[in-house]
mmCIF file of C-alpha atoms in Angstrom:
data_model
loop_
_atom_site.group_PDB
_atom_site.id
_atom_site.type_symbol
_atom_site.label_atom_id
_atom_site.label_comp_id
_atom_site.label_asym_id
_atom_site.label_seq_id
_atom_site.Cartn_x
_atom_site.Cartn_y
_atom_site.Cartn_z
ATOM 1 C CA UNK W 19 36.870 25.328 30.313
ATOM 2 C CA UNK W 20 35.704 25.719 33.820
ATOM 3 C CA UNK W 21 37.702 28.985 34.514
ATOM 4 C CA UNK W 22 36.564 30.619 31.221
ATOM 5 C CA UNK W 23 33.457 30.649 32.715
ATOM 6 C CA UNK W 24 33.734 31.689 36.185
ATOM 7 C CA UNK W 25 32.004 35.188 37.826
ATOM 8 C CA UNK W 26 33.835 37.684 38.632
ATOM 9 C CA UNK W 27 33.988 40.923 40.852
ATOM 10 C CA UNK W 28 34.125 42.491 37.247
ATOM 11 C CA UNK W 29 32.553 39.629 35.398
ATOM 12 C CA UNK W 30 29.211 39.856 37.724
ATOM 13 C CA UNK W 31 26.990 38.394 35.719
ATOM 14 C CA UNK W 32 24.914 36.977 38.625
ATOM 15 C CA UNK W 33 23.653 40.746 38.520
ATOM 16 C CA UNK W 34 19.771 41.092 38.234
ATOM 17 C CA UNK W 35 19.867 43.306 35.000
ATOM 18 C CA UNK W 36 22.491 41.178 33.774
ATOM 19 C CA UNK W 37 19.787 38.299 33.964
ATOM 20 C CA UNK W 38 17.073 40.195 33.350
ATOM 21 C CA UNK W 39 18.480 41.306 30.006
ATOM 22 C CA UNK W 40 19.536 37.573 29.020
ATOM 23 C CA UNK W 41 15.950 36.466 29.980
ATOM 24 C CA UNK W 42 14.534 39.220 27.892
ATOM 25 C CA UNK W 43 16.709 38.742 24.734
ATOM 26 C CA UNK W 44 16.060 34.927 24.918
ATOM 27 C CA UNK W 45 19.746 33.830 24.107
ATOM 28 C CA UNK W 46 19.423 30.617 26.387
ATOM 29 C CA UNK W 47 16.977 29.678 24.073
ATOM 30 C CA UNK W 48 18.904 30.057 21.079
ATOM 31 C CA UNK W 49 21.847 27.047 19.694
ATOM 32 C CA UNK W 50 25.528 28.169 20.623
ATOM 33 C CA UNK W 51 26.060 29.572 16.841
ATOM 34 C CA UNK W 52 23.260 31.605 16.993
ATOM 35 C CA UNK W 53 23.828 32.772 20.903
ATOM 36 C CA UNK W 54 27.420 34.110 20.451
ATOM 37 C CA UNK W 55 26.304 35.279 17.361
ATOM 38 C CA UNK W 56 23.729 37.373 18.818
ATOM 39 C CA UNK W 57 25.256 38.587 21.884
ATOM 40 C CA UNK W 58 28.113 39.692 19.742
ATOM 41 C CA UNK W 59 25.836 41.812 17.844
ATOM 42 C CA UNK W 60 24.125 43.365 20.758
ATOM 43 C CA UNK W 61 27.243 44.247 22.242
ATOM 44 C CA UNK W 62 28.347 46.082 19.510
ATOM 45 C CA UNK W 63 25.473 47.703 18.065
ATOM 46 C CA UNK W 64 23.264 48.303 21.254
ATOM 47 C CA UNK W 65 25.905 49.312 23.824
ATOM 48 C CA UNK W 66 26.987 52.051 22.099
ATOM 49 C CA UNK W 67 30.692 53.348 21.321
ATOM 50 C CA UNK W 68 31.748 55.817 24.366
ATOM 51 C CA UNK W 69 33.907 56.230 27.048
ATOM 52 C CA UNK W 70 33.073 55.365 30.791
ATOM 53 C CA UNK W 71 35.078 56.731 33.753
ATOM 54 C CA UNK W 72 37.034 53.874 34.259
ATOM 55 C CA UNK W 73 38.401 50.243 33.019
ATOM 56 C CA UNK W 74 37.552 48.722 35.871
ATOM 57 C CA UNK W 75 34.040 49.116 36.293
ATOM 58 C CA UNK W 76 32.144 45.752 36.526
ATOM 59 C CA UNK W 77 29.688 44.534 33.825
ATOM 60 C CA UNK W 78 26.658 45.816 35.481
ATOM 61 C CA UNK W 79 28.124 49.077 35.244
ATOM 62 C CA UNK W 80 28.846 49.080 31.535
ATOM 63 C CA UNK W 81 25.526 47.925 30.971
ATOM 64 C CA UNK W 82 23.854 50.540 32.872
ATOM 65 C CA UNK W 83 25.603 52.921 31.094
ATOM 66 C CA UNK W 84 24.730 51.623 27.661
ATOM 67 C CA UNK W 85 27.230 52.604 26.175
ATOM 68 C CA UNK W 86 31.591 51.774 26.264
ATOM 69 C CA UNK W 87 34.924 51.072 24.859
ATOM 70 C CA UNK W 88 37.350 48.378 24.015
ATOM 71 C CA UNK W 89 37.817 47.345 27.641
ATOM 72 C CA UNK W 90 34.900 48.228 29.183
ATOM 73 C CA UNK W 91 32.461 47.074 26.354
ATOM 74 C CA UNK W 92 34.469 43.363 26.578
ATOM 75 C CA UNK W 93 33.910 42.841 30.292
ATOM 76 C CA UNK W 94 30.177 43.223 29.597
ATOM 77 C CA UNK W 95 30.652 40.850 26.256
ATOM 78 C CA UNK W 96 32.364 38.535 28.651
ATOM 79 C CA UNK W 97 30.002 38.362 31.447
ATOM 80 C CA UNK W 98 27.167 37.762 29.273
ATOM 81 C CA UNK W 99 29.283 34.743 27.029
ATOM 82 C CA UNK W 100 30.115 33.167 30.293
ATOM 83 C CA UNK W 101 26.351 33.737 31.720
ATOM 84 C CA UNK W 102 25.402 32.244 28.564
ATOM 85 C CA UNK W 103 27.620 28.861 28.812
ATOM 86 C CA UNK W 104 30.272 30.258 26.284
ATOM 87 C CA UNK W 105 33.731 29.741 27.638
ATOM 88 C CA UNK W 106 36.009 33.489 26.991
ATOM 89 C CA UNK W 107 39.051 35.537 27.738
ATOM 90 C CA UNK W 108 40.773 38.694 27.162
ATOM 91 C CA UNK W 109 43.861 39.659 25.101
ATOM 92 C CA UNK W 110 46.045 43.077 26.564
ATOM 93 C CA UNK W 111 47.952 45.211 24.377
ATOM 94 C CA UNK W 112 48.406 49.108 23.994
ATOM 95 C CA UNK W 113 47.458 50.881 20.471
ATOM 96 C CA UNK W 114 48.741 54.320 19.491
ATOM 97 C CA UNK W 115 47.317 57.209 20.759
ATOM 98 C CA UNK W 116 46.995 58.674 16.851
ATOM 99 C CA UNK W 117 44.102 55.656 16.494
ATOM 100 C CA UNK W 118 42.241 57.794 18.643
ATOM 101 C CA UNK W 119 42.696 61.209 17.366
ATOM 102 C CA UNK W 120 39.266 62.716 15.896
ATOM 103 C CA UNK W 121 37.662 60.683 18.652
ATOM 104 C CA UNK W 122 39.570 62.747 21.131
ATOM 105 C CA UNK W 123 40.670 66.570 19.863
ATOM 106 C CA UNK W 124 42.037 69.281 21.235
ATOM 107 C CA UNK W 125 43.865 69.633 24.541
ATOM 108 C CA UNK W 126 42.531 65.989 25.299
ATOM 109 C CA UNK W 127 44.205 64.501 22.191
ATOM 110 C CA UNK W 128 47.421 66.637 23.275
ATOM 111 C CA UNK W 129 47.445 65.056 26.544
ATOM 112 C CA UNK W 130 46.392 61.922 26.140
ATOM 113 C CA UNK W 131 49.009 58.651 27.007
ATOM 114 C CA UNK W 132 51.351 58.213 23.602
ATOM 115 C CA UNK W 133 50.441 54.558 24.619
ATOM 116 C CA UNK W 134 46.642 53.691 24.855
ATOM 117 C CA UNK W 135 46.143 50.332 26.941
ATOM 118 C CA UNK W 136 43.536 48.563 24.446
ATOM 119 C CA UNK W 137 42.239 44.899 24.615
ATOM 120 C CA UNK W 138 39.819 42.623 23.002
ATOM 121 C CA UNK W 139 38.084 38.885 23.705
ATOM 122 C CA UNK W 140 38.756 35.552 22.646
ATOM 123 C CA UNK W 141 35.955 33.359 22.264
ATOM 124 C CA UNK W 142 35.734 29.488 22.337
ATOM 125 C CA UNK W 143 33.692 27.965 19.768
ATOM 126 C CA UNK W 144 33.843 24.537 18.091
ATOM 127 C CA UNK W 145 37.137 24.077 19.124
ATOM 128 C CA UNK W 146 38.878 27.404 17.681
ATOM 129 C CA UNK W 147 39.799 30.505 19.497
ATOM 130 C CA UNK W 148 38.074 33.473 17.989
ATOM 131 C CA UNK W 149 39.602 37.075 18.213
ATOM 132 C CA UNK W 150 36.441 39.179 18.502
ATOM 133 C CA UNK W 151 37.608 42.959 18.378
ATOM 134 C CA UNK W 152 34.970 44.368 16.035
ATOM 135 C CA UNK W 153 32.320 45.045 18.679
ATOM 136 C CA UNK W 154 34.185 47.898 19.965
ATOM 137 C CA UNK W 155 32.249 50.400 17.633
ATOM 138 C CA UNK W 156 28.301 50.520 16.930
ATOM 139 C CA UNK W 157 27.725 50.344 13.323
ATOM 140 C CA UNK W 158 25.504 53.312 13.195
ATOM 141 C CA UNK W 159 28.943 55.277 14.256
ATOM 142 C CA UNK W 160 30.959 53.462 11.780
ATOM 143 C CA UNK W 161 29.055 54.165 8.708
ATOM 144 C CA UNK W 162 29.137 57.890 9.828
ATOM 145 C CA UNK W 163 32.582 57.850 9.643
ATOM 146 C CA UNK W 164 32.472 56.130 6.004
ATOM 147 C CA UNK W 165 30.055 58.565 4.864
ATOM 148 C CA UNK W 166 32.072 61.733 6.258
ATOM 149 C CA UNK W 167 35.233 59.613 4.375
ATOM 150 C CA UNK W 168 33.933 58.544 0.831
ATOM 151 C CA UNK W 169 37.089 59.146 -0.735
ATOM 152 C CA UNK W 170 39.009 56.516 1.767
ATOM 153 C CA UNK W 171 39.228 52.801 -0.009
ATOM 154 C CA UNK W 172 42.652 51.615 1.939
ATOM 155 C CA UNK W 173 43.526 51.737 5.175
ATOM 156 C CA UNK W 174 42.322 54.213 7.808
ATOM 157 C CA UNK W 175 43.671 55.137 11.186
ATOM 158 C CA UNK W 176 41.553 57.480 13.553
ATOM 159 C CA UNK W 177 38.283 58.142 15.474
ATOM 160 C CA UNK W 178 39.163 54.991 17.200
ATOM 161 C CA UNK W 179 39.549 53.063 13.542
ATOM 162 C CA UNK W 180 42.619 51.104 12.718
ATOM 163 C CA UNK W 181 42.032 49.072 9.688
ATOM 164 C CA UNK W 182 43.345 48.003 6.128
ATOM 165 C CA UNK W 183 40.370 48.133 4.239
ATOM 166 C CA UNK W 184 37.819 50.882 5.818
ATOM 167 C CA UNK W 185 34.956 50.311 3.409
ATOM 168 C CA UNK W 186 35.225 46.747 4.070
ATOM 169 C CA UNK W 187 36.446 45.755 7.630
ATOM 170 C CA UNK W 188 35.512 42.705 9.411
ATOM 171 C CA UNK W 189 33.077 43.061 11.678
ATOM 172 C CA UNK W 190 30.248 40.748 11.530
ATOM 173 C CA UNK W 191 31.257 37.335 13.192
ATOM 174 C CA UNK W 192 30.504 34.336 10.978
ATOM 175 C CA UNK W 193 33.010 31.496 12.232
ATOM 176 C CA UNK W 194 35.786 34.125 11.705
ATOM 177 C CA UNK W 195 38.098 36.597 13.830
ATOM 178 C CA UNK W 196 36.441 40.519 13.955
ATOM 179 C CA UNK W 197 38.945 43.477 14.139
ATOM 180 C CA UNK W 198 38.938 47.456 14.282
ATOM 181 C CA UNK W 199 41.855 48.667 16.177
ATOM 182 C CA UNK W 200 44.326 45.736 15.368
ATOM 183 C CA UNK W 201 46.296 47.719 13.311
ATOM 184 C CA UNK W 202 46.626 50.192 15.646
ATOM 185 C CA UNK W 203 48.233 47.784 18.342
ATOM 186 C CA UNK W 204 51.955 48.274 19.811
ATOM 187 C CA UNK W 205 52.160 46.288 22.958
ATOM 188 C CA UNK W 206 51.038 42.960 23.115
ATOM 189 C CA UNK W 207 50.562 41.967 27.140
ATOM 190 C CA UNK W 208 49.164 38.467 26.505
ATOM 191 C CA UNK W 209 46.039 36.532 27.403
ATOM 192 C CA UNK W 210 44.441 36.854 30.765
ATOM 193 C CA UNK W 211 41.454 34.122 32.155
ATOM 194 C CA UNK W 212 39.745 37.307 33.374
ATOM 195 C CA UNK W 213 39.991 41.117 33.060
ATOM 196 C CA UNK W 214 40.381 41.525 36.783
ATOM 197 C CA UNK W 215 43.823 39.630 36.293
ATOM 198 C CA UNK W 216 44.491 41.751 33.128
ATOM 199 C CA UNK W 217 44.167 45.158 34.829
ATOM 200 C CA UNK W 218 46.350 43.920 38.391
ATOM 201 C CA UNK W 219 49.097 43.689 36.161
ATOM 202 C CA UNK W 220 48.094 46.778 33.284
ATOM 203 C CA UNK W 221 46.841 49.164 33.099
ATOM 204 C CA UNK W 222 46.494 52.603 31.465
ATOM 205 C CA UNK W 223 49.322 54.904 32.879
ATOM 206 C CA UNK W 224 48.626 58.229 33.541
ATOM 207 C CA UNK W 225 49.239 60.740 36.530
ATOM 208 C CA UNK W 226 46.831 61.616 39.144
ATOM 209 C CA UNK W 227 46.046 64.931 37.764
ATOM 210 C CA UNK W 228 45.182 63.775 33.962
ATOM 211 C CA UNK W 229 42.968 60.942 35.581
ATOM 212 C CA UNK W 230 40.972 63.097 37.559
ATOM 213 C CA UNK W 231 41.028 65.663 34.722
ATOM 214 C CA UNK W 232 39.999 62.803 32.137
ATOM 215 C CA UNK W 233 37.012 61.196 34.881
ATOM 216 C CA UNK W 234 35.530 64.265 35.189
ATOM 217 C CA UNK W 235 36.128 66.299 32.189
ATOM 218 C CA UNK W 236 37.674 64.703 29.109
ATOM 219 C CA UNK W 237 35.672 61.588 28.441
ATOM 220 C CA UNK W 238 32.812 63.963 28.686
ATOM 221 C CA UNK W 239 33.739 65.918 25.620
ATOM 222 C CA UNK W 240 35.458 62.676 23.876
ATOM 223 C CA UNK W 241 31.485 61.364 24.074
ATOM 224 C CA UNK W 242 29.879 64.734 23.138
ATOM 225 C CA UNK W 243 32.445 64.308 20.175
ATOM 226 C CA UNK W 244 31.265 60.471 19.485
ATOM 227 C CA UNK W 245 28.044 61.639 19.686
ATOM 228 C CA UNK W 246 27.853 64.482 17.613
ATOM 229 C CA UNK W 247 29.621 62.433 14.864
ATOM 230 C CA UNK W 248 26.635 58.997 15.080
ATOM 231 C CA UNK W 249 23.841 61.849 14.902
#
């Protein structure tokens, strides 16, 4: 397990707030149920649902932001697992830009990649493999989105949702795999020790001009949009 818990340039969990935050939530303290259990929560319902200016930002970044997506909310759930003595990894894939729609609207929805690179983590616990997913959206955000949907009782597809069941996804971790976005997924790149080793090989694809155009414009009214819809 020793290289599912390694630091890395992304996964810097030597960081001082990194500690400082562990210290101050007390997880070393807790048994290895209740430690995943409660970083897992944190990480989804504390670091709020938004969109950073890149993938690659380290976990000391994402934290300082407070807020994050799929990939960028996972490097900070690894660094603290792995911080923690919890051995992790990541997963790759792409999801379908449509997921995403209401999230994103307008002429950043139009131009936005068909082909969304997506990812989640895979935790090591009692001897299983856990797909965690689920943490990608703060609860307070979800339950907007049920309340501004009460007619919904299937399966639901948008604002960054892809699920079978919408009033009753699996989120909460309880000895069991968490999803959101699964059903949203197209591309399946594999498992990766690290997300540094994910993202040498993927990546999201997009020109020079949309990147700089999404950096400094789009994600900025993609979280005004987020926003607006948890308040």
């Amino acid at each position: 397990m020793e290289q599912y818990l390694r630091e890395t340039q992304m996964l810097d969990y030597s960081n001082k707030s990194i500690q400082e935050l562990i210290e101050k939530q007390g997880w070393r303290n807790l048994d290895e149920y209740q430690r995943l259990k409660a970083i897992y929560n944190y990480i989804r319902d504390e670091i709020l649902f938004g969109y950073n200016i890149d993938d690659c930002i380290p976990a000391s970044k994402v934290l300082a932001d407070g807020y994050g997506q799929c990939n960028t909310k996972g490097t900070l759930f690894m660094a603290l697992l792995r911080s923690c003595g919890i051995p992790c990894r990541v997963h790759g894939f792409t999801i379908d830009k449509k997921l995403q729609e209401g999230a994103m609207t307008g002429f950043v929805y139009r131009n936005a990649p068909q082909n969304v690179f997506h990812s989640w983590v895979e935790v090591y616990f009692e001897g299983i493999w856990y797909e965690l997913e689920a943490f990608i959206l703060d609860r307070a955000y979800l339950e907007k989105l049920q309340e501004m949907n009460p007619d919904c009782s299937g399966a639901f597809c948008g604002y960054g949702v892809a699920v079978t069941d919408f009033r009753n996804p699996v989120i909460d971790f309880d000895r069991n795999n968490t999803y959101i976005q699964s059903e949203g997924i197209n591309q399946d790149f594999g498992i990766y020790d690290c997300p540094d080793e994910l993202l040498k090989e993927h990546h999201q694809e997009m020109t020079a001009l949309k990147a700089f155009a999404y950096r400094n414009l789009g994600r900025h009214l993609m979280n005004r949009n987020v926003r607006k819809i948890r308040n």
